Coordinates of C-alpha atoms in Angstrom, one line a residue:
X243 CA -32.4 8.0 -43.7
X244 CA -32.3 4.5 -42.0
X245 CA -29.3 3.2 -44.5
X246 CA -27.7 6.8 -44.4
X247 CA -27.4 6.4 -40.4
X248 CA -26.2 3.1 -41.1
X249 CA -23.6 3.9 -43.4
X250 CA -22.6 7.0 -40.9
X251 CA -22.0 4.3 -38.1
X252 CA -19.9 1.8 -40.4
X253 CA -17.4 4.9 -41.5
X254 CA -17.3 6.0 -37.7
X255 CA -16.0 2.3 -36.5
X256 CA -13.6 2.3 -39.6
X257 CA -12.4 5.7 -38.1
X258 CA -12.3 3.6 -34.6
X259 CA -10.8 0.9 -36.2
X260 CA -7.7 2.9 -37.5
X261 CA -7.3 5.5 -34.5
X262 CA -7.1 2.0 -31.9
X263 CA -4.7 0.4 -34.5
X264 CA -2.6 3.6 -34.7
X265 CA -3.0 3.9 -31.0
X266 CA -1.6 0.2 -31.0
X267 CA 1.6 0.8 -32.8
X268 CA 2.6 4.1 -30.7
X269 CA 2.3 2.3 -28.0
X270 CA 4.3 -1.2 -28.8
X271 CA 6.7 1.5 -30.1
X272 CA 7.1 3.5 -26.9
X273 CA 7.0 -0.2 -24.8
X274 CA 10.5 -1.2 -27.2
X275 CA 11.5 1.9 -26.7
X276 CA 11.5 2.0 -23.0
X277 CA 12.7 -1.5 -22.7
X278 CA 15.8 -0.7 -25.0
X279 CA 16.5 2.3 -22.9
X280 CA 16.6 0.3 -19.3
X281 CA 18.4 -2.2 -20.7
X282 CA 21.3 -0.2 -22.4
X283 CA 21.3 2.5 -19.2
X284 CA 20.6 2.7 -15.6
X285 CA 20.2 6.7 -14.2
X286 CA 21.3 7.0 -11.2
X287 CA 21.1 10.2 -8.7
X288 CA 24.7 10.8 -8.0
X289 CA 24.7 11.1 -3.8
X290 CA 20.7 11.5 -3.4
X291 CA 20.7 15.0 -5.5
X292 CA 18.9 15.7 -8.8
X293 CA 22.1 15.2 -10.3
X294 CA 21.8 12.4 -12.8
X295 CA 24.5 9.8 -13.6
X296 CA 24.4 7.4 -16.7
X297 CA 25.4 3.9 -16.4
X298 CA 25.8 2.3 -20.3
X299 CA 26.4 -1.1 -20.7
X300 CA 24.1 -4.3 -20.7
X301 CA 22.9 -5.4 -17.1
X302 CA 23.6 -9.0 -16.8
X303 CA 22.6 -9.7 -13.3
X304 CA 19.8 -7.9 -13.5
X305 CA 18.6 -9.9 -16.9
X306 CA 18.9 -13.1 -14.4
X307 CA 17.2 -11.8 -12.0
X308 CA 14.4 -10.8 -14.4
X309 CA 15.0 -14.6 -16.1
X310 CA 14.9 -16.3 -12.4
X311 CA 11.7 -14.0 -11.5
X312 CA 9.8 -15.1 -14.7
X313 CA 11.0 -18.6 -14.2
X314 CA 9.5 -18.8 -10.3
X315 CA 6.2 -17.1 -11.9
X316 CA 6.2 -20.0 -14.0
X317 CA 6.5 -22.5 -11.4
X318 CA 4.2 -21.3 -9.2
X319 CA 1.5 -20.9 -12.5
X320 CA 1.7 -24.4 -13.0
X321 CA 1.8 -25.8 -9.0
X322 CA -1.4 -26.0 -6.7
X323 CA 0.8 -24.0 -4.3
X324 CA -0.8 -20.6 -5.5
X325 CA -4.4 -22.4 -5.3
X326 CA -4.2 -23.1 -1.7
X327 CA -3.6 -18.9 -0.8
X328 CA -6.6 -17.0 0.0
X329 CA -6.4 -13.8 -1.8
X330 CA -7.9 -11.7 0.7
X331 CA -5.5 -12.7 2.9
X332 CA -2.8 -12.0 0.6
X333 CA -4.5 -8.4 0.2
X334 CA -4.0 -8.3 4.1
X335 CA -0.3 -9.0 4.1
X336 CA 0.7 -6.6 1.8
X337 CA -1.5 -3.2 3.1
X338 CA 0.0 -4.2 6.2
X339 CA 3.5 -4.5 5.0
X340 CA 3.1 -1.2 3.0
X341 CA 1.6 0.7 6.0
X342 CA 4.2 -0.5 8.7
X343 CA 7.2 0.0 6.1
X344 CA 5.9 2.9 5.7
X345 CA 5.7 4.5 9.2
X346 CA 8.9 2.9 9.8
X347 CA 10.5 4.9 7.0
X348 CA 9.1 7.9 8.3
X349 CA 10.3 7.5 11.8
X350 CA 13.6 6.7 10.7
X351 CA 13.9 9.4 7.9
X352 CA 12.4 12.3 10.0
X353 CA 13.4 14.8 7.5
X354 CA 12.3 18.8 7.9
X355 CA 10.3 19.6 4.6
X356 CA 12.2 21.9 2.5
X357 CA 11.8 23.5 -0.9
X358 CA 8.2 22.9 -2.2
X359 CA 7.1 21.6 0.2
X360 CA 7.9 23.8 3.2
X361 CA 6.5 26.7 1.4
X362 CA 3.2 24.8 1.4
X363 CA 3.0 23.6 4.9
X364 CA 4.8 27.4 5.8
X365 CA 1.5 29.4 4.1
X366 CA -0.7 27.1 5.7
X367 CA 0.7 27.5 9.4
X368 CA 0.7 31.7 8.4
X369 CA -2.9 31.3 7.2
X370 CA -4.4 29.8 9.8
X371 CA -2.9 32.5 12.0
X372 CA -4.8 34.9 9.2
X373 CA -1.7 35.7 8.4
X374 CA -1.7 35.9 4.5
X375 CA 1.6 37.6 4.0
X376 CA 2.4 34.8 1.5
X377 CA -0.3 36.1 -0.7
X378 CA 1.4 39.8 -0.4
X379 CA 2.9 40.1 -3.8
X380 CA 3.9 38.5 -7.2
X381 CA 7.3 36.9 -6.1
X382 CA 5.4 35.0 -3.5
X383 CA 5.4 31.0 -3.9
X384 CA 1.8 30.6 -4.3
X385 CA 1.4 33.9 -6.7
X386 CA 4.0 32.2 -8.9
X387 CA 2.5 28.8 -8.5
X388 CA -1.4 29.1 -7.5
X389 CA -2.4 25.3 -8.9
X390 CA -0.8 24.8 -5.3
X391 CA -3.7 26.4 -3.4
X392 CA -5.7 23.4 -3.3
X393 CA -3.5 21.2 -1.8
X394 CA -2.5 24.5 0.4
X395 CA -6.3 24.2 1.5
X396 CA -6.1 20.8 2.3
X397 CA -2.9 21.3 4.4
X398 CA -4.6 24.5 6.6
X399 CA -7.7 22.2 7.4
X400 CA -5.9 19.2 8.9
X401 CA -3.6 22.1 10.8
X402 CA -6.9 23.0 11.9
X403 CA -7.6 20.0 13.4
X404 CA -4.2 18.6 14.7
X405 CA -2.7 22.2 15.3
X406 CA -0.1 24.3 13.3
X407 CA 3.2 21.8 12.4
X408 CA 2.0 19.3 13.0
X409 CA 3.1 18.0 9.3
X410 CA 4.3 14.0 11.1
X411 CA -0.3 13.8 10.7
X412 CA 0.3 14.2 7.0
X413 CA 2.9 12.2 6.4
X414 CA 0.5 9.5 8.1
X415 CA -2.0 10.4 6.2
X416 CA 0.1 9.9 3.0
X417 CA 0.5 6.2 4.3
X418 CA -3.2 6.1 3.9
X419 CA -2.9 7.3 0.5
X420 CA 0.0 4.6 -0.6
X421 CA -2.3 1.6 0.6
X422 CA -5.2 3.3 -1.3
X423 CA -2.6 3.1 -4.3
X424 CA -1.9 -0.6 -4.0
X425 CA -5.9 -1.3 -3.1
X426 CA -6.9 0.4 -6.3
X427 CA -4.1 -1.3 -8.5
X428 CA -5.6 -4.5 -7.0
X429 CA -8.8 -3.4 -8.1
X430 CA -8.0 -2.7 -11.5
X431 CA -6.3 -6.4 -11.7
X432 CA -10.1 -7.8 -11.6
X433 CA -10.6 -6.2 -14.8
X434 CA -7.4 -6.5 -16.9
X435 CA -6.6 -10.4 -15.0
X436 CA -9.6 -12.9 -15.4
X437 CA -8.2 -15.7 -13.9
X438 CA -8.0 -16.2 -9.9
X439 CA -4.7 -17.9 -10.0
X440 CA -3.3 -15.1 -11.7
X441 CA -5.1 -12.4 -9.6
X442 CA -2.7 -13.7 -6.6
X443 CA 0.2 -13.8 -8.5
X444 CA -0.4 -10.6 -9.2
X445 CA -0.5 -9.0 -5.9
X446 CA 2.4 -11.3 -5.0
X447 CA 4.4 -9.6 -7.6
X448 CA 3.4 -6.2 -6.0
X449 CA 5.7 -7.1 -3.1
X450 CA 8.4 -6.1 -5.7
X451 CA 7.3 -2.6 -5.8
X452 CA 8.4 -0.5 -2.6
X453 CA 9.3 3.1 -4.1
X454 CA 5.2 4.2 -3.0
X455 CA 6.4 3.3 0.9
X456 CA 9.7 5.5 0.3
X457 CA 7.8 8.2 -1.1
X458 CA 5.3 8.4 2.0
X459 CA 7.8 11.2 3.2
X460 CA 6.6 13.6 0.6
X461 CA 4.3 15.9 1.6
X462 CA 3.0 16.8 -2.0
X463 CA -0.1 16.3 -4.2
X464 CA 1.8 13.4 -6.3
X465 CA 0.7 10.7 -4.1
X466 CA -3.0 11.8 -4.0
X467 CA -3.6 12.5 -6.9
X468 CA -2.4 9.3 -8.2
X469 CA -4.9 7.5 -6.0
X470 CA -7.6 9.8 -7.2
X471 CA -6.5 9.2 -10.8
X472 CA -7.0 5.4 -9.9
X473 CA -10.0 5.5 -8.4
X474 CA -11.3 7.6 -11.7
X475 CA -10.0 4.9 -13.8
X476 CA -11.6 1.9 -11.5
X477 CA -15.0 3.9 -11.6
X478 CA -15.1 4.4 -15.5
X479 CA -14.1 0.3 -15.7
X480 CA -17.3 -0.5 -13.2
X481 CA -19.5 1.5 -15.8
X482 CA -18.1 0.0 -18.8
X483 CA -17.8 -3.3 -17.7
X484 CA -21.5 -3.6 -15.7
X485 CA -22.8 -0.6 -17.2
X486 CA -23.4 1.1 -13.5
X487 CA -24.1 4.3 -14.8
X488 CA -24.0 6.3 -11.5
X489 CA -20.4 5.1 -11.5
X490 CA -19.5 7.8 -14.5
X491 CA -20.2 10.5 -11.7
X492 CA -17.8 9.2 -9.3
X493 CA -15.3 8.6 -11.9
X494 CA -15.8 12.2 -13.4
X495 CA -15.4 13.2 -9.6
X496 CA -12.1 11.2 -9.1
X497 CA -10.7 12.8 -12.1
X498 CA -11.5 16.2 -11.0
X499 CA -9.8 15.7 -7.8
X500 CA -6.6 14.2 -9.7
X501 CA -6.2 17.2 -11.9
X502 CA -7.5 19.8 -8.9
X503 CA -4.1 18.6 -6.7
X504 CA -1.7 18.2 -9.9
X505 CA -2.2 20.0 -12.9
X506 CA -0.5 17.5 -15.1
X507 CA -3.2 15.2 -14.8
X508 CA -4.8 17.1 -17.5
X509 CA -3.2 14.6 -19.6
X510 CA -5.3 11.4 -18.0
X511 CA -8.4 13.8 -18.9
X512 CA -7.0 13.9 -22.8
X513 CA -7.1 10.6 -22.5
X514 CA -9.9 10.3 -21.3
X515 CA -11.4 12.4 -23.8
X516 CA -9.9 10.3 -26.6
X517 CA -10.9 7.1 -25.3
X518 CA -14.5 8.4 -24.5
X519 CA -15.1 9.7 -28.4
X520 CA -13.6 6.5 -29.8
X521 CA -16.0 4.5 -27.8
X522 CA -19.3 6.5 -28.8
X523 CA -17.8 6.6 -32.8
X524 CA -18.1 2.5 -31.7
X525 CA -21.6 3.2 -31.2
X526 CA -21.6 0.6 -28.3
X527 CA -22.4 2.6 -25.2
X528 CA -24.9 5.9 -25.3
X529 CA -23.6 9.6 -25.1
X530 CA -24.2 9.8 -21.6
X531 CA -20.6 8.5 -21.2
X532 CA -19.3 12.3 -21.7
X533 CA -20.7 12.8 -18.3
X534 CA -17.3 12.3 -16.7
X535 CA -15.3 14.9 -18.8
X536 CA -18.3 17.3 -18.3
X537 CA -18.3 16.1 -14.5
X538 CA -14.4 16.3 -14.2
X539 CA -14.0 19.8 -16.2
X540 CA -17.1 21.5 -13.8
X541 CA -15.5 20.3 -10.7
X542 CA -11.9 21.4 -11.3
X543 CA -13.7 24.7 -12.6
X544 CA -15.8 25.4 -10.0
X545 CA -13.4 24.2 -7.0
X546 CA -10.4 26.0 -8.0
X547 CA -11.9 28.9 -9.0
X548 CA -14.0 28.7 -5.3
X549 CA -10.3 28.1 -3.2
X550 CA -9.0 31.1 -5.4
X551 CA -11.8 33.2 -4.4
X552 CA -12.1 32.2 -1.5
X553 CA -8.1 33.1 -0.8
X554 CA -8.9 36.4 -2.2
X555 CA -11.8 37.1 0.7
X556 CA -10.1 36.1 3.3
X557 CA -6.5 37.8 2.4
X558 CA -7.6 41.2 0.6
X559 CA -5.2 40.0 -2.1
X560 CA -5.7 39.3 -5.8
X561 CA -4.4 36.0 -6.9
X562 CA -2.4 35.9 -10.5
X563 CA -2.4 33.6 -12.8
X564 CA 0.9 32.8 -12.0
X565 CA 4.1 31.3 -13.7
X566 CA 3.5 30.7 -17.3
X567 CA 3.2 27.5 -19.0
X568 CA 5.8 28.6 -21.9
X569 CA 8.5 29.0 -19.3
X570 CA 8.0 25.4 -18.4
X571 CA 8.5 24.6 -21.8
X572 CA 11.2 26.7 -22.4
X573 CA 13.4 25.3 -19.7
X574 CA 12.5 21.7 -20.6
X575 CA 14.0 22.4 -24.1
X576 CA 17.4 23.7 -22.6
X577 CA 20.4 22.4 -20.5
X578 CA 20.7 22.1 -16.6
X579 CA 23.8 20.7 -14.8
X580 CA 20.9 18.4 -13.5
X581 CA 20.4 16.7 -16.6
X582 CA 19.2 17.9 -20.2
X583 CA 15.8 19.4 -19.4
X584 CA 15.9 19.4 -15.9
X585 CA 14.6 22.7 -13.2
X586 CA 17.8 25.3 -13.7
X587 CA 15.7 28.5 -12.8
X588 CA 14.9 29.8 -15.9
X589 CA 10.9 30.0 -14.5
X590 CA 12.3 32.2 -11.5
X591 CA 15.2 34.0 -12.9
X592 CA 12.6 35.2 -15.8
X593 CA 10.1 36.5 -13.6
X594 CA 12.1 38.4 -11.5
X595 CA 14.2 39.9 -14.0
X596 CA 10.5 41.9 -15.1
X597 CA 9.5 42.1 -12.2
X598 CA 7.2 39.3 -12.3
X599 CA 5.3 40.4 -15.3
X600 CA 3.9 37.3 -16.8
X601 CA 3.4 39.3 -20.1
X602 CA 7.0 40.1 -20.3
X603 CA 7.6 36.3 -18.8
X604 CA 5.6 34.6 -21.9
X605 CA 7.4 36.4 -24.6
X606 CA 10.8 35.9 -23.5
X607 CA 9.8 32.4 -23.0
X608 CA 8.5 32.3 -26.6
X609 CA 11.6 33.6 -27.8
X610 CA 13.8 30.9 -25.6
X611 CA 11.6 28.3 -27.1
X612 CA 12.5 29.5 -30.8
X613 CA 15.7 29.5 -30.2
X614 CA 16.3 26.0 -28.7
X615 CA 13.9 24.8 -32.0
X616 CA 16.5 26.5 -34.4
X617 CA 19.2 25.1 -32.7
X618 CA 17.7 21.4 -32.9
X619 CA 17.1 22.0 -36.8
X620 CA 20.5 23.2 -37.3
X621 CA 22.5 20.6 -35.3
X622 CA 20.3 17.2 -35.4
X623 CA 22.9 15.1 -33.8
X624 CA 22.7 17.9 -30.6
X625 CA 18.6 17.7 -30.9
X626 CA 19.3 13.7 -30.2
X627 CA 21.6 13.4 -27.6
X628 CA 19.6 16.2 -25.7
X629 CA 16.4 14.2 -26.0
X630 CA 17.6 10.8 -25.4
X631 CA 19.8 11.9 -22.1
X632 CA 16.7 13.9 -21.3
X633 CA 14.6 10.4 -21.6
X634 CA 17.3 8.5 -19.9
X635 CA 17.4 10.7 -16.9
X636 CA 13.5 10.2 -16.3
X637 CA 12.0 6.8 -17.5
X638 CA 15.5 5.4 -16.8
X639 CA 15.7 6.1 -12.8
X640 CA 13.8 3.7 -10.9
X641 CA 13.4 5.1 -7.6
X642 CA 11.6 7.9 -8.8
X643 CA 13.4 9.8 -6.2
X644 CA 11.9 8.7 -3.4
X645 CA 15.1 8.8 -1.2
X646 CA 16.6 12.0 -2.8
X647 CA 13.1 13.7 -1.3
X648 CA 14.4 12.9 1.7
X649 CA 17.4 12.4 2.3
X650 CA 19.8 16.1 1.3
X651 CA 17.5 17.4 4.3
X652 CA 17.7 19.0 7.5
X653 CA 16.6 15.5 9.8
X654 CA 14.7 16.2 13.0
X655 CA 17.2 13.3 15.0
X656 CA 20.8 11.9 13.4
X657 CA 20.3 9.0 10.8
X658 CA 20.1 6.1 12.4
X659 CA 22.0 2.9 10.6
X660 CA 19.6 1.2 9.1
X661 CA 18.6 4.9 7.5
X662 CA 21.8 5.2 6.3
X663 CA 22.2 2.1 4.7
X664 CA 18.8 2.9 3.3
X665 CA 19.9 6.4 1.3
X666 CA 24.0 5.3 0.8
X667 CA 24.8 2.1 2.2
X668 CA 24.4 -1.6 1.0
X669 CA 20.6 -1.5 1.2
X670 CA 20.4 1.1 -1.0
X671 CA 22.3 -0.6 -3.8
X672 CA 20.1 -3.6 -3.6
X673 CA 16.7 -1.3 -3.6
X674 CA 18.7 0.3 -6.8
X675 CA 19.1 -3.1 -8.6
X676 CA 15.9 -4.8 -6.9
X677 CA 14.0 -1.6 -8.5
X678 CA 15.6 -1.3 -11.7
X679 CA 15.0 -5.0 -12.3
X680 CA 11.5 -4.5 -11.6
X681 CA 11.1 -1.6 -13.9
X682 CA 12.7 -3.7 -16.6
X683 CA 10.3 -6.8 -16.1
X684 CA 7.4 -4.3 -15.7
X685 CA 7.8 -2.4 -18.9
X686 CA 8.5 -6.0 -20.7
X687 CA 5.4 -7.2 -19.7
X688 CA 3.5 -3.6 -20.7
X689 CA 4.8 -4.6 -24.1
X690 CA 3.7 -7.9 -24.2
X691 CA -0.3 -6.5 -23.3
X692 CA 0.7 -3.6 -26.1
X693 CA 1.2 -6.3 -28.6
X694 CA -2.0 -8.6 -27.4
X695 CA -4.4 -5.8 -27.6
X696 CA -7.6 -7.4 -29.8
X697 CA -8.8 -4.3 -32.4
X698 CA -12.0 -6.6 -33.3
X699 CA -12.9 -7.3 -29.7
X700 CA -11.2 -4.1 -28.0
X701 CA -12.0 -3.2 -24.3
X702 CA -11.8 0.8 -24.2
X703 CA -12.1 1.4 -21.3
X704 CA -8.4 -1.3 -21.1
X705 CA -6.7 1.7 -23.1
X706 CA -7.2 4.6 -21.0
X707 CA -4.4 4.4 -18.8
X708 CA -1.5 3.1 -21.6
X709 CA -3.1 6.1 -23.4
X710 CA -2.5 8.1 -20.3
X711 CA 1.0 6.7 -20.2
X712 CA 2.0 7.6 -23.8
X713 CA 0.8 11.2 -23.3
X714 CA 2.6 11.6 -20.3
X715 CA 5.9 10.4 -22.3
X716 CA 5.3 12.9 -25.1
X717 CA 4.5 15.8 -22.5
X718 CA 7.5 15.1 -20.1
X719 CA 9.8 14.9 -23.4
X720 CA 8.9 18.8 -24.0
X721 CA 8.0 19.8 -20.1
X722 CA 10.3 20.4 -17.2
X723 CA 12.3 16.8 -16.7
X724 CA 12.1 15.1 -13.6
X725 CA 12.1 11.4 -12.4
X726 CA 9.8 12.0 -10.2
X727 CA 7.1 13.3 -12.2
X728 CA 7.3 9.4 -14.2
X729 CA 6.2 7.5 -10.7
X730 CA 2.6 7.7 -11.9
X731 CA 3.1 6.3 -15.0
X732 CA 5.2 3.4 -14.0
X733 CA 2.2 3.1 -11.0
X734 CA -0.8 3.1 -13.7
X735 CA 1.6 0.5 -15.5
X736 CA 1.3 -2.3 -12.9
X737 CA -1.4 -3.7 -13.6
X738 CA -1.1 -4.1 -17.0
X739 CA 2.5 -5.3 -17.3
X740 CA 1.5 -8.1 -15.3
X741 CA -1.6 -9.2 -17.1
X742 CA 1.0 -9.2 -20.1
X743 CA 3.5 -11.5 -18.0
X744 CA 1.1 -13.7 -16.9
X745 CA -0.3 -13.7 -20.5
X746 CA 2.7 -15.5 -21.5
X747 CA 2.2 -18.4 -19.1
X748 CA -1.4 -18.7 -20.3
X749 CA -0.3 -19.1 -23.7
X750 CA 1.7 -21.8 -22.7
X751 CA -1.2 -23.5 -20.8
X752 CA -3.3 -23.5 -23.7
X753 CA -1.3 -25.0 -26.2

């Protein structure tokens, strides 16, 4: 029994073995990929719309700047300069920075929330009137979308507090949210970057990334549940690295959160879930590690079932299960004057042509999806340009549009100049290149950590963001396209794109 258990263990490892290899390859494939793609094209969002322009050609300035950037890091690795900073202070400097760029953007944007958004904040102001009107029927914004209750739930309770909109307290609040993501990114460095030197490097580097500060405008679940999803990460790392295992609940906790305010985060739970089974076929931590998928599936369970219900109560209404998932699909797989893939109101213009039946909804969407298949198998070269324009348009557009949130607005007071310059003037075109640059550098370095991952001597719980990152590439090639929807990713890649750059440098060292 003893040498059957044995032999059980050895084929489960060899299974571990291949899946981390295989994981390995996709990945250095997607990092060349990605790399290829920002050097060959810039997307750029003609006039702050969702209208996407394609820039070909080879960017020489910005593979100086990239060359000059590396060359600094590398005199700064090798001088005492970086030895005399304190990192704490460094820390310091940069929250700071974030939080007063931050409420300096949104006291000189000042834009009225619109789209998304303003149906949001507007239920919340109705419901905490008891008015639940915008519950009333199927065509209603949170009957066609109710994954946006929660965050509907969170918006009511701060109205609550602050008084109906009143929506300047959650754009504050947001700044909270974008120092949380720079704290936690930090946080993660400790575990990916070993050495103090390179730890402040590190967060030095971070200065280069400003589109979070931008973004603190949007009042939307995508910053929050990025921290969340950060937090769940950091959590699983403490257990995995110190084996604290009262840290699995927070992390299961974090992750339910993440996926509670944006539904797409289902895809850090997958990986999650991958990561998690590779690691007990490994045989090297006990089963209890499942906690946090079991943790993370009975909290988004229970608390969006609870927030449904409790919607129900309080408005009389039934709530439906609202837009299906195939139409999402379906209008990822066709054109848009946006950009291949991109929101053209197919979702909408579906529902309401049968009168929001979602039965109805799915199969039309089934048949939409058949026919954009057929036409990919018939004309290959079509299937191609589609998908790579569709890639372009989203891993290729480096602000993520955190000034088109903004900026095609209503604005509570006229744009001021330095606003200005900001969403069309000079500054803007040096955030466009500054950004871009960065993006190039970052998903160089992601490569380089792709291609230095150890099988023998792996750290899992290292692989459950790039895992999260490849399975947000592969959804978001099928989904509804959107630059936006890629900020996570390019967030969660941070840390590890720098460990990679600063990698090089150690080689260096050593020899």
């Amino acid at each position: 029994m003893k040498k059957l258990l044995q032999n059980v263990n050895k084929v489960n490892g060899q299974i571990s073995d291949i899946a981390v290899c295989s994981l390995k390859i996709m990945l250095i494939l997607l990092s060349v990929l990605l790399l290829l793609m920002n050097i060959l094209c810039f997307s750029d969002l003609v006039d702050n719309t969702e209208t996407v322009e394609y820039h070909i050609g080879i960017p020489v300035l910005k593979i100086l700047f990239c060359a000059s950037l590396l060359f600094i890091i590398s005199i700064f690795y090798n001088s005492d300069v970086i030895d005399k900073m304190q990192q704490n202070l460094l820390e310091k400097i940069l929250f700071i920075s974030a939080a007063v760029g931050s409420i300096l953007w949104i006291f000189s944007a000042y834009d009225v929330p619109k789209f998304d958004p303003f149906s949001i904040l507007d239920a919340a102001e109705h419901f905490l009137a008891n008015d639940y009107s915008a519950l009333s029927s199927k065509g209603r914004y949170l009957q066609r979308y109710p994954f946006q209750l929660p965050f509907s739930l969170y918006v009511e309770q701060i109205y609550r507090i602050t008084g109906p909109g009143r929506y300047l307290i959650l754009r504050l609040l947001n700044v909270l949210y974008v120092i949380g993501i720079y704290k936690y990114i930090i946080n993660i460095f400790k575990f990916v970057i070993h050495n103090e030197k390179e730890r402040k490097l590190a967060v030095l580097l971070l200065f280069l990334c400003w589109q979070p500060v931008f973004l603190s405008t949007f009042i939307y679940p995508l910053i929050p549940s990025l921290l969340f999803y950060l937090m769940s990460v950091h959590e699983f790392m403490n257990f995995y690295f110190y084996n604290k295992k009262r840290r699995l609940i927070f992390s299961g906790l974090f992750l339910g959160m993440s996926i509670l305010l944006k539904s797409n985060m289902w895809i850090g739970y997958i990986a999650f879930s991958i990561l998690i089974i590779l690691i007990v076929m490994r045989g090297t931590v006990s089963r209890q590690i499942f906690s946090v998928l079991l943790i993370a599936l009975s909290f988004v369970l229970v608390r969006s079932n609870t927030v449904k219900l409790y919607y129900e109560c309080q408005s009389g209404y039934q709530i439906e299960d609202g837009t299906p998932n195939i139409l999402w699909v379906a209008m990822g797989l066709q054109e848009s004057n946006k950009a291949p893939g991109w929101y053209n109101g197919f979702p909408y213009n579906t529902l309401k042509s049968v009168d929001f039946s979602t039965e109805k909804a799915a199969e039309i969407g089934r048949t939409s999806v058949k026919e954009s298949i057929d036409k990919f198998v018939s004309d290959p070269m079509y299937a191609i340009k589609f998908f790579l324009k569709k890639e372009l348009s989203q891993w290729c557009e480096p602000t993520y549009e955190c000034f088109n949130l903004s900026y095609n607005r209503e604005h509570e007071k006229p744009l001021g100049n330095l606003a200005l310059s900001m969403y069309v003037g000079t500054a803007h075109e040096l955030l466009l290149f500054e950004f871009h640059s960065f993006q190039i550098i970052c998903i160089f370095g992601f490569l380089i950590y792709c291609v230095r991952i150890k099988i023998e001597n792996i750290c899992f719980d290292q692989l459950i963001i790039p895992l999260t990152i490849l399975g947000g590439f592969i959804f978001h090639t099928f989904w509804e396209g959107k630059s936006q929807y890629i900020f996570p990713y390019y967030m969660m890649m941070i840390p590890f794109s720098i460990s990679g750059l600063l990698s090089i440098f150690e080689s260096k060292k050593d020899r």
